[in-house]
XYZ file of C-alpha atoms in Angstrom:
263
model
C -11.919 -6.453 34.230
C -10.155 -3.354 33.887
C -6.414 -3.878 32.858
C -4.629 -1.827 35.780
C -1.739 -1.274 33.171
C -3.882 0.683 30.916
C -3.799 4.084 32.834
C -0.450 4.035 33.446
C 0.265 3.304 29.454
C -2.092 5.851 28.568
C -0.409 8.331 30.772
C 3.086 7.455 29.477
C 1.865 7.910 25.818
C 0.881 11.372 26.579
C 4.478 11.873 28.153
C 6.205 10.156 25.205
C 3.634 12.516 22.968
C 4.558 15.622 24.740
C 8.121 15.234 24.323
C 7.879 14.664 20.329
C 5.134 17.693 20.861
C 7.721 20.153 22.223
C 9.944 19.558 19.016
C 7.130 20.209 16.802
C 5.599 23.382 18.174
C 8.331 25.222 16.782
C 8.222 24.224 13.473
C 4.134 24.340 12.871
C 4.551 26.308 9.961
C 6.924 24.473 8.345
C 5.056 21.126 9.112
C 1.964 22.208 7.916
C 3.089 23.610 4.539
C 5.233 20.937 3.756
C 2.685 18.067 2.431
C 0.809 21.196 0.791
C 2.861 21.372 -2.707
C 1.755 18.118 -3.460
C -2.013 17.958 -3.241
C -1.852 21.869 -4.537
C -0.106 20.705 -7.772
C -2.829 17.985 -8.053
C -5.421 20.046 -7.667
C -4.168 22.489 -10.606
C -3.514 19.681 -12.568
C -6.243 17.674 -12.142
C -8.448 19.300 -10.751
C -8.978 22.381 -12.759
C -6.558 21.567 -15.764
C -8.232 17.942 -16.716
C -11.371 18.311 -14.566
C -12.971 21.006 -16.945
C -12.652 18.629 -19.904
C -14.443 15.664 -17.678
C -17.065 18.216 -16.232
C -18.290 18.745 -20.099
C -18.218 15.185 -20.540
C -19.604 13.471 -17.130
C -20.880 14.702 -14.082
C -18.728 13.146 -10.923
C -20.719 10.852 -8.266
C -20.708 13.255 -5.739
C -19.669 16.768 -5.644
C -20.943 19.404 -8.517
C -17.575 19.134 -10.382
C -14.620 17.166 -10.554
C -12.396 19.239 -8.312
C -14.901 19.134 -5.289
C -14.510 15.379 -6.316
C -11.179 14.914 -5.766
C -10.339 17.390 -2.999
C -11.355 14.943 -0.364
C -9.195 12.756 -1.592
C -6.541 15.263 -1.510
C -6.980 15.854 2.505
C -6.480 11.933 2.505
C -3.472 11.918 0.593
C -1.523 15.092 2.232
C -2.199 13.608 6.038
C -1.006 9.782 4.756
C 2.222 11.543 3.276
C 3.206 13.549 6.425
C 1.908 10.701 8.742
C 4.012 8.305 7.601
C 6.948 10.186 5.910
C 7.171 12.528 9.264
C 6.925 9.827 11.778
C 9.543 7.536 9.842
C 12.171 10.016 9.307
C 12.048 11.580 12.834
C 12.672 7.769 14.337
C 15.416 7.306 11.297
C 16.999 10.621 12.808
C 16.944 9.264 16.070
C 18.215 5.955 15.283
C 20.893 6.824 12.617
C 21.984 10.229 13.322
C 21.607 11.522 16.478
C 21.874 8.538 18.259
C 19.073 9.552 20.820
C 16.707 6.859 20.331
C 18.725 4.339 22.860
C 17.765 6.643 25.604
C 13.585 6.557 24.506
C 14.419 2.772 24.673
C 15.799 2.791 28.132
C 12.681 4.834 29.354
C 10.742 2.897 32.066
C 7.375 2.270 29.837
C 5.498 -0.430 28.186
C 6.368 -0.735 24.877
C 2.624 0.181 23.560
C 3.170 3.574 25.257
C 6.272 4.179 23.058
C 4.693 3.418 20.011
C 1.158 5.269 20.929
C 3.225 8.569 21.870
C 5.197 8.218 18.262
C 1.823 7.271 16.584
C 0.206 10.541 18.178
C 3.222 12.510 17.174
C 2.699 11.481 13.618
C -1.136 12.093 14.066
C -0.311 15.505 14.889
C 2.043 16.231 11.894
C -1.055 14.519 9.951
C -3.987 16.862 11.034
C -1.284 20.063 10.504
C -0.804 19.346 7.177
C -4.308 18.336 6.214
C -5.917 21.165 7.906
C -3.862 23.654 5.267
C -5.279 21.200 2.445
C -8.560 21.568 4.194
C -8.335 25.349 4.241
C -7.445 25.210 0.291
C -10.750 22.912 -0.246
C -12.653 25.525 1.726
C -11.289 28.513 -0.116
C -12.036 26.355 -3.726
C -15.580 25.482 -2.839
C -16.892 27.888 0.180
C -18.343 24.832 1.661
C -16.990 25.019 5.426
C -19.485 22.302 6.606
C -18.440 19.407 4.518
C -14.785 19.720 5.697
C -15.222 20.714 9.346
C -17.945 18.104 10.375
C -16.971 15.763 13.101
C -17.358 12.408 10.761
C -14.915 13.996 8.436
C -12.808 14.855 11.106
C -12.907 11.587 12.854
C -12.248 9.451 9.494
C -9.171 12.069 8.825
C -7.670 11.367 12.442
C -7.944 7.275 11.915
C -6.128 7.733 8.194
C -3.320 9.261 10.433
C -3.349 6.839 12.930
C -3.159 4.183 10.426
C -0.132 5.761 8.190
C 1.513 6.863 11.504
C 1.673 3.407 12.972
C 3.016 2.240 9.795
C 5.780 5.125 10.266
C 6.940 3.759 13.089
C 7.211 0.031 12.349
C 9.188 1.204 9.184
C 11.260 3.801 11.069
C 12.134 0.940 13.642
C 13.295 -1.600 10.678
C 15.153 0.411 8.154
C 19.000 0.610 8.451
C 19.372 3.821 6.091
C 17.820 6.703 4.622
C 17.622 5.022 1.138
C 15.319 2.205 2.759
C 13.092 4.930 3.804
C 13.071 6.237 0.030
C 12.162 2.832 -0.978
C 9.193 2.172 1.074
C 8.049 5.753 -0.156
C 8.589 4.833 -4.010
C 6.767 1.095 -3.569
C 3.850 1.497 -1.033
C 3.202 5.778 -0.765
C 3.447 6.573 -4.335
C 1.318 3.871 -5.742
C -1.538 4.106 -3.177
C -1.461 7.870 -3.675
C -3.024 7.131 -6.934
C -4.555 3.884 -6.517
C -6.381 4.738 -3.049
C -9.390 5.968 -4.783
C -8.419 9.861 -4.701
C -8.899 10.622 -8.299
C -11.484 7.941 -9.323
C -14.475 6.241 -7.612
C -13.658 2.909 -6.853
C -17.305 1.001 -7.815
C -16.493 1.601 -11.700
C -13.367 -1.157 -11.873
C -13.690 -3.908 -12.963
C -13.527 -6.897 -10.123
C -10.043 -7.702 -10.096
C -8.764 -4.170 -9.697
C -11.504 -3.651 -7.057
C -9.933 -5.832 -5.151
C -6.520 -4.730 -5.231
C -7.606 -1.171 -4.601
C -9.779 -2.281 -1.705
C -6.716 -4.020 0.116
C -5.294 -0.027 0.712
C -6.470 1.491 3.412
C -6.525 4.874 2.025
C -9.029 3.911 -0.416
C -11.631 3.449 2.803
C -10.434 7.131 3.739
C -11.063 8.453 0.291
C -14.293 7.030 -0.111
C -15.521 7.764 3.658
C -14.267 11.643 3.378
C -15.660 11.908 -0.099
C -19.292 10.669 1.171
C -18.582 12.538 4.548
C -18.561 15.530 2.764
C -21.255 15.520 0.085
C -23.400 12.540 0.795
C -26.252 12.068 3.468
C -25.215 10.113 6.466
C -27.489 6.725 5.358
C -25.039 6.979 2.270
C -22.159 6.629 3.944
C -19.542 3.683 3.908
C -19.789 3.148 7.541
C -17.883 -0.260 7.106
C -14.661 2.452 6.522
C -14.623 3.399 10.112
C -14.005 0.036 11.792
C -11.880 -0.812 9.026
C -9.178 1.987 9.540
C -9.608 1.298 13.474
C -8.872 -2.273 13.207
C -5.725 -1.605 10.949
C -4.424 1.401 13.732
C -4.951 -1.370 16.380
C -3.131 -4.011 14.418
C -0.499 -1.831 13.530
C 0.038 -0.856 17.058
C 0.363 -4.156 18.405
C 3.001 -4.854 15.656
C 4.592 -1.598 16.847
C 4.577 -2.553 20.742
C 6.160 -5.903 19.515
C 8.848 -4.153 17.596
C 9.581 -1.771 20.475
C 10.014 -4.658 23.188
C 12.360 -6.247 20.687
C 14.267 -3.264 19.274
C 17.842 -3.148 19.835
C 19.988 0.031 18.199
């Protein structure tokens, strides 16, 4: 039987998102460029610098060279960083500085709608920034279809949903901006290097492979790489339900946190 609350929750989610979008749309260029610096540094340092050496020694599993190999990982990295960081800092700013978050908690909407609205804003941030990285990738490779196909964009959106959902939860829990820095240093930064962005996880020893495949970014990096350069028969279809389940689980946790939030 269809849940009678579902249409209302979806409508309220879009309302919350629209309030966030009104603040985001005036800063589209700023948001799109914010997460572009780190991927560009990695592209020049690893893709063009180290990549030239690696290309003479070996051929990457997918892509014509090491630069092409890491470009999907850079898209995943930028979407993770901004979806998480932008969402977390936005909620922290409302809770700790402008003190407007109490107004959101007083809205007569379902807690899940509050989470989904904030998460959709995080997805928008992530897609804006990763869109800039995709543009860079197309300029470097000339392969427009590799980075702008439906499977690539679906996986990218799911990745943004996972880390935006995580950002909502962290934003609701932290007591100061210093705490956000700790989560970033001990969670996001390690995942940036261990999430399959610079290497093929299948080549790792079993013990390390278990650790790496516990990270959601790994499934995004591997999936985006396959969506860009491999055939559908070689695509890791398991990555889609894993990211979807992670996003749903975080939404449930976020709705619970909203329902018990006290500021």
